[in-house]
Short mmCIF file of C-alpha atoms and ligand atoms in Angstrom, two decimals:
data_model
loop_
_atom_site.label_atom_id
_atom_site.label_comp_id
_atom_site.label_asym_id
_atom_site.label_seq_id
_atom_site.Cartn_x
_atom_site.Cartn_y
_atom_site.Cartn_z
CA MET A 213 -20.64 8.77 -6.36
CA ALA A 214 -22.61 6.41 -4.04
CA ASP A 215 -20.31 4.45 -1.62
CA ARG A 216 -18.62 1.57 -2.95
CA THR A 217 -17.29 -1.39 -1.53
CA LYS A 218 -13.75 -2.40 -1.72
CA VAL A 219 -13.09 -4.06 -5.23
CA THR A 220 -12.10 -7.67 -5.04
CA ILE A 221 -10.74 -10.23 -7.43
CA GLN A 222 -14.05 -12.14 -7.18
CA GLN A 223 -15.99 -8.96 -8.48
CA LEU A 224 -13.45 -8.36 -11.22
CA PHE A 225 -13.93 -11.98 -12.46
CA GLU A 226 -18.03 -11.36 -12.10
CA MET A 227 -17.49 -8.25 -14.40
CA LYS A 228 -15.52 -10.25 -16.95
CA ARG A 229 -18.38 -13.03 -16.89
CA ARG A 230 -20.96 -10.48 -17.53
CA LYS A 231 -18.96 -8.65 -20.12
CA GLU A 232 -18.91 -5.52 -17.98
CA LYS A 233 -15.67 -3.60 -18.96
CA ILE A 234 -13.00 -2.75 -16.31
CA SER A 235 -11.39 0.71 -16.15
CA TRP A 236 -7.89 0.94 -14.84
CA LEU A 237 -5.76 3.98 -14.40
CA THR A 238 -2.25 4.60 -13.17
CA ALA A 239 -1.64 7.02 -9.93
CA TYR A 240 1.35 7.87 -8.27
CA ASP A 241 0.16 10.17 -5.54
CA TYR A 242 -2.61 10.65 -2.78
CA PRO A 243 -4.80 13.55 -4.39
CA THR A 244 -5.13 11.88 -7.68
CA ALA A 245 -6.05 8.51 -6.20
CA LEU A 246 -8.71 9.98 -4.05
CA TYR A 247 -10.55 11.55 -7.32
CA MET A 248 -9.88 8.36 -9.32
CA ASP A 249 -11.67 6.59 -6.51
CA ARG A 250 -14.48 8.98 -6.21
CA ALA A 251 -14.73 8.79 -10.20
CA GLY A 252 -15.50 5.05 -9.85
CA ILE A 253 -12.30 3.88 -11.37
CA GLU A 254 -12.34 0.16 -10.57
CA MET A 255 -8.30 -0.45 -10.47
CA ILE A 256 -5.45 1.63 -10.13
CA LEU A 257 -1.82 0.79 -11.08
CA THR A 258 1.10 2.59 -9.25
CA GLY A 259 3.30 1.75 -12.21
CA ASP A 260 6.96 2.15 -12.39
CA SER A 261 5.83 4.56 -15.29
CA LEU A 262 6.56 6.83 -12.17
CA GLY A 263 10.07 7.17 -13.24
CA MET A 264 9.28 8.80 -16.47
CA VAL A 265 6.00 10.97 -15.95
CA VAL A 266 6.74 12.06 -12.49
CA LEU A 267 10.51 11.80 -11.70
CA GLY A 268 11.36 12.77 -15.13
CA TYR A 269 13.95 10.07 -16.01
CA GLU A 270 14.08 8.85 -19.69
CA SER A 271 13.13 5.31 -18.85
CA THR A 272 11.60 3.19 -16.07
CA LEU A 273 14.80 1.67 -15.48
CA PRO A 274 16.10 3.75 -12.48
CA VAL A 275 13.03 3.43 -10.51
CA THR A 276 13.61 1.41 -6.96
CA MET A 277 11.43 -0.75 -4.74
CA ASP A 278 11.82 2.22 -1.88
CA ALA A 279 10.52 4.81 -4.57
CA MET A 280 7.56 2.28 -5.84
CA ILE A 281 6.66 1.50 -2.01
CA LEU A 282 6.63 5.31 -0.85
CA HIS A 283 4.10 6.35 -3.87
CA THR A 284 2.07 3.14 -3.86
CA GLN A 285 1.53 3.93 0.06
CA ALA A 286 0.22 7.76 -0.89
CA VAL A 287 -2.06 6.13 -3.59
CA ARG A 288 -3.47 3.51 -1.06
CA ARG A 289 -4.31 6.35 1.21
CA GLY A 290 -6.13 8.15 -1.45
CA ALA A 291 -7.89 4.93 -2.87
CA LYS A 292 -9.77 3.22 -0.30
CA THR A 293 -11.98 1.26 -2.72
CA ALA A 294 -10.07 0.63 -6.07
CA PHE A 295 -8.35 -2.41 -6.47
CA LEU A 296 -4.41 -1.39 -5.99
CA VAL A 297 -1.80 -3.01 -8.07
CA GLY A 298 1.89 -2.32 -7.40
CA ASP A 299 4.40 -2.69 -10.18
CA MET A 300 7.51 -4.55 -9.63
CA PRO A 301 10.25 -2.19 -10.83
CA TYR A 302 13.52 -3.17 -12.80
CA MET A 303 15.62 -5.82 -11.09
CA SER A 304 13.20 -6.30 -8.29
CA TYR A 305 12.03 -9.90 -9.70
CA GLN A 306 14.52 -10.82 -12.49
CA PRO A 307 17.27 -11.93 -10.42
CA GLY A 308 15.42 -14.96 -8.91
CA VAL A 309 12.40 -16.17 -7.40
CA GLU A 310 13.16 -15.53 -3.64
CA THR A 311 13.90 -11.82 -4.63
CA ALA A 312 10.61 -11.52 -6.46
CA ILE A 313 8.42 -12.94 -3.44
CA ARG A 314 10.30 -10.79 -0.97
CA ASN A 315 9.82 -7.53 -3.13
CA ALA A 316 6.17 -8.67 -3.92
CA GLY A 317 5.64 -9.04 -0.29
CA ARG A 318 6.70 -5.43 0.44
CA PHE A 319 3.82 -4.22 -1.92
CA MET A 320 1.39 -5.86 0.23
CA ALA A 321 2.83 -5.41 3.60
CA GLU A 322 4.05 -1.93 3.25
CA ALA A 323 1.80 -0.40 0.60
CA GLY A 324 -1.54 -2.41 1.18
CA CYS A 325 -1.76 -3.40 -2.36
CA ASP A 326 -4.23 -6.00 -3.67
CA ALA A 327 -1.94 -7.70 -6.37
CA ILE A 328 1.31 -6.78 -7.86
CA LYS A 329 2.46 -6.85 -11.72
CA LEU A 330 5.37 -8.02 -13.61
CA GLU A 331 6.77 -7.75 -17.01
CA GLY A 332 7.31 -10.92 -19.27
CA GLY A 333 5.64 -14.43 -20.01
CA VAL A 334 7.29 -17.64 -20.31
CA ARG A 335 10.69 -16.34 -18.95
CA VAL A 336 9.05 -15.08 -15.61
CA ALA A 337 6.73 -17.78 -15.25
CA ASP A 338 8.61 -19.37 -12.37
CA LYS A 339 8.71 -15.94 -10.63
CA VAL A 340 4.77 -15.62 -10.90
CA LYS A 341 4.40 -19.05 -9.71
CA GLY A 342 6.35 -18.45 -6.75
CA ILE A 343 4.69 -15.06 -5.94
CA VAL A 344 1.28 -16.70 -6.32
CA ASP A 345 2.18 -19.85 -4.43
CA SER A 346 3.05 -17.48 -1.52
CA GLY A 347 -0.47 -16.10 -1.69
CA ILE A 348 -0.06 -12.89 -3.52
CA PRO A 349 -2.24 -12.33 -6.48
CA VAL A 350 -0.23 -11.37 -9.80
CA VAL A 351 -0.91 -9.60 -13.12
CA GLY A 352 1.23 -10.59 -15.78
CA HIS A 353 2.37 -7.93 -18.38
CA ILE A 354 3.35 -8.92 -22.13
CA GLY A 355 3.60 -7.36 -25.39
CA LEU A 356 5.64 -4.13 -25.29
CA THR A 357 7.15 -4.23 -21.81
CA PRO A 358 9.00 -1.06 -21.32
CA GLN A 359 11.54 -2.77 -19.06
CA SER A 360 12.97 -4.83 -21.71
CA SER A 361 12.56 -2.08 -24.62
CA ALA A 362 16.13 -2.19 -25.40
CA GLN A 363 15.85 -5.85 -26.33
CA LEU A 364 12.70 -5.36 -28.22
CA GLY A 365 14.17 -2.54 -30.46
CA GLY A 366 12.17 0.11 -28.94
CA PHE A 367 8.78 1.18 -28.18
CA LYS A 368 6.95 -0.70 -30.84
CA VAL A 369 3.91 -2.64 -31.46
CA GLN A 370 4.24 -6.33 -30.91
CA GLY A 371 2.90 -9.64 -32.36
CA LYS A 372 2.70 -8.13 -35.85
CA ASP A 373 3.86 -11.51 -37.45
CA ALA A 374 2.88 -15.26 -36.87
CA GLU A 375 5.94 -16.25 -34.96
CA THR A 376 5.57 -13.21 -32.77
CA ALA A 377 1.85 -13.40 -32.31
CA LYS A 378 2.09 -17.19 -31.39
CA ALA A 379 4.83 -16.29 -28.83
CA LEU A 380 2.32 -13.99 -27.07
CA VAL A 381 -0.08 -16.76 -26.81
CA ALA A 382 2.33 -19.06 -25.21
CA ASP A 383 3.30 -16.22 -23.11
CA ALA A 384 -0.36 -15.70 -22.25
CA ARG A 385 -0.83 -19.57 -21.52
CA ALA A 386 2.27 -19.60 -19.34
CA LEU A 387 1.31 -16.95 -17.03
CA GLU A 388 -2.14 -18.39 -16.65
CA ALA A 389 -0.57 -21.87 -15.78
CA ALA A 390 1.78 -19.97 -13.29
CA GLY A 391 -1.46 -18.63 -11.68
CA ALA A 392 -1.76 -15.05 -12.77
CA PHE A 393 -5.50 -14.07 -12.25
CA ALA A 394 -5.01 -11.32 -15.13
CA ILE A 395 -2.93 -10.61 -17.78
CA LEU A 396 -2.13 -7.21 -19.30
CA LEU A 397 -1.31 -6.62 -23.18
CA GLU A 398 0.49 -3.61 -24.36
CA CYS A 399 0.67 -2.56 -27.59
CA VAL A 400 -0.85 -5.64 -29.44
CA PRO A 401 -2.90 -5.72 -32.63
CA THR A 402 -6.60 -6.20 -31.55
CA LYS A 403 -7.07 -9.34 -33.65
CA VAL A 404 -3.84 -11.11 -31.28
CA SER A 405 -5.49 -9.68 -28.14
CA ARG A 406 -8.73 -11.62 -29.25
CA LEU A 407 -6.78 -14.84 -30.00
CA ILE A 408 -5.25 -14.57 -26.50
CA MET A 409 -8.60 -13.94 -25.10
CA GLU A 410 -9.78 -17.23 -26.37
CA ASN A 411 -6.89 -19.07 -25.33
CA VAL A 412 -6.85 -18.14 -21.46
CA SER A 413 -9.39 -17.60 -18.76
CA SER A 414 -7.41 -14.89 -16.88
CA ILE A 415 -8.81 -11.68 -16.97
CA ILE A 416 -7.35 -9.67 -19.99
CA PHE A 417 -6.47 -5.72 -19.94
CA GLY A 418 -5.37 -4.02 -22.86
CA ILE A 419 -3.30 -0.74 -23.20
CA GLY A 420 -3.07 -0.22 -26.81
CA ALA A 421 -4.45 -3.83 -27.47
CA GLY A 422 -7.89 -3.12 -28.73
CA ASP A 423 -11.68 -2.91 -27.64
CA VAL A 424 -11.98 -6.57 -27.33
CA CYS A 425 -10.37 -6.82 -23.74
CA ASP A 426 -12.00 -7.25 -20.42
CA GLY A 427 -10.70 -4.16 -19.33
CA GLN A 428 -8.53 -0.91 -20.26
CA LEU A 429 -5.43 0.73 -18.59
CA LEU A 430 -4.43 4.14 -19.86
CA ILE A 431 -1.42 6.28 -17.74
CA SER A 432 -3.07 8.94 -15.93
CA HIS A 433 -0.55 11.62 -16.93
CA ASP A 434 -1.22 10.53 -20.77
CA ILE A 435 -5.11 11.29 -20.44
CA LEU A 436 -4.71 14.20 -18.48
CA GLY A 437 -2.36 16.21 -20.28
CA LEU A 438 0.64 16.12 -18.09
CA PHE A 439 3.13 14.38 -20.11
CA GLU A 440 4.57 15.89 -23.27
CA CYS A 441 7.49 13.98 -24.17
CA PHE A 442 5.24 11.60 -26.27
CA THR A 443 1.65 10.53 -26.68
CA PRO A 444 1.20 6.78 -28.07
CA LYS A 445 -1.52 6.15 -30.64
CA PHE A 446 -3.62 4.55 -28.04
CA VAL A 447 -3.92 7.44 -25.85
CA LYS A 448 -7.23 9.37 -25.91
CA ARG A 449 -6.71 12.79 -24.03
CA TYR A 450 -9.60 13.82 -21.59
CA ALA A 451 -8.12 17.25 -20.13
CA GLU A 452 -5.26 19.46 -20.27
CA ILE A 453 -4.18 19.89 -16.72
CA GLY A 454 -0.62 20.78 -17.71
CA LYS A 455 -1.78 23.89 -19.48
CA THR A 456 -4.43 24.59 -16.63
CA VAL A 457 -1.25 24.43 -14.25
CA GLN A 458 0.97 26.61 -16.36
CA ASP A 459 -1.82 29.10 -16.99
CA ALA A 460 -2.66 29.45 -13.15
CA CYS A 461 1.23 29.92 -12.34
CA ALA A 462 1.75 32.52 -15.04
CA ALA A 463 -1.55 34.55 -13.39
CA TYR A 464 0.09 33.93 -10.19
CA HIS A 465 3.63 35.13 -11.23
CA ASP A 466 1.92 38.16 -12.80
CA ASP A 467 0.06 38.95 -9.74
CA VAL A 468 3.06 38.98 -7.44
CA LYS A 469 5.24 41.17 -10.10
CA LYS A 470 2.28 43.72 -10.14
CA CYS A 471 1.81 43.62 -6.40
CA ARG A 472 -2.00 42.41 -6.93
CA PHE A 473 -1.13 39.32 -4.52
CA PRO A 474 -1.16 39.06 -1.40
CA GLY A 475 -4.37 41.20 -0.86
CA PRO A 476 -5.94 42.17 2.57
CA GLU A 477 -7.80 39.15 2.46
CA HIS A 478 -4.73 37.17 2.58
CA ALA A 479 -3.06 39.12 5.40
CA PHE A 480 -3.43 38.64 9.07
CA THR A 481 -4.00 41.59 11.59
CA ILE A 482 -2.60 42.58 15.08
CA ALA A 483 -4.74 44.98 17.43
CA GLU A 484 -3.39 48.61 17.58
CA SER A 485 -3.34 48.53 21.50
CA GLU A 486 -0.88 45.52 21.04
CA LEU A 487 0.94 47.01 18.17
CA LYS A 488 1.60 50.09 20.54
CA LYS A 489 3.10 48.24 23.31
CA ILE A 490 5.92 47.08 21.06
CA THR A 491 6.53 50.37 19.18
CA THR A 492 6.27 52.37 22.47
O1 KIV B 599 4.28 1.35 -15.40
C1 KIV B 599 3.21 1.38 -15.89
O2 KIV B 599 2.35 2.33 -15.92
C2 KIV B 599 2.97 0.39 -16.85
C3 KIV B 599 2.30 0.64 -18.03
C4 KIV B 599 2.99 1.28 -19.20
C5 KIV B 599 1.45 -0.59 -18.45
O3 KIV B 599 3.47 -0.92 -16.69
#
């Protein structure tokens, strides 16, 4: 892959203008970010999905700001050119505008992010405005918002009737008015995504929101076969890394049991003359 310059918001808007689709994936560690950058992925999200796919929690709610910063820093070290978005975890912005600005600032100052993402539409517009007014680019996130899945009644497609679809359009408009340069739609019918695209000029990304969006996001552990608990309908699987890891570990286990590892090529030597000095 040829050397790329760092991806900027201006380049992302230029891609939207010329209808070039934007690729976006989640990453939580240095090596994955390195390989994604080499593969030409334009954007990386260090998502609070960290809690479920890396830390093994049942939801994203236990994820802390400190955990997000630690993982986002590792991703930044691996991804020098991709546009990096830090995901605001549960209760890092809900309590108030000042809390939201301070935590968004941590992603920029401590982890070298290019933008932050937070969940919600109309109800978080004041926080989005506060963060944007502080000079920090914001990506909104509406539709299925995992941090409020209890309120939404679980992990379900959103905007399936006229009333909720209209509310999604209102959410997108509120985010745009508050200054969000991009909006992520999660689990939304394609025709509702199109309606939103027609009503706002922010860059529209989809995860389970159809092919009409300006760009697509997926969770890397889903596409790489590293997360088994459930696979949403919108996921396309590109590799079976989990199986590869399991097979490799089983082969190592077998080698150790049968004394096939380590071989002489994995061991260190000492000169006979030196050995004699200590065995006298
Ligand atoms: O945390 C995350 O990875 C996300 C996606 C589910 C969109 O927010």
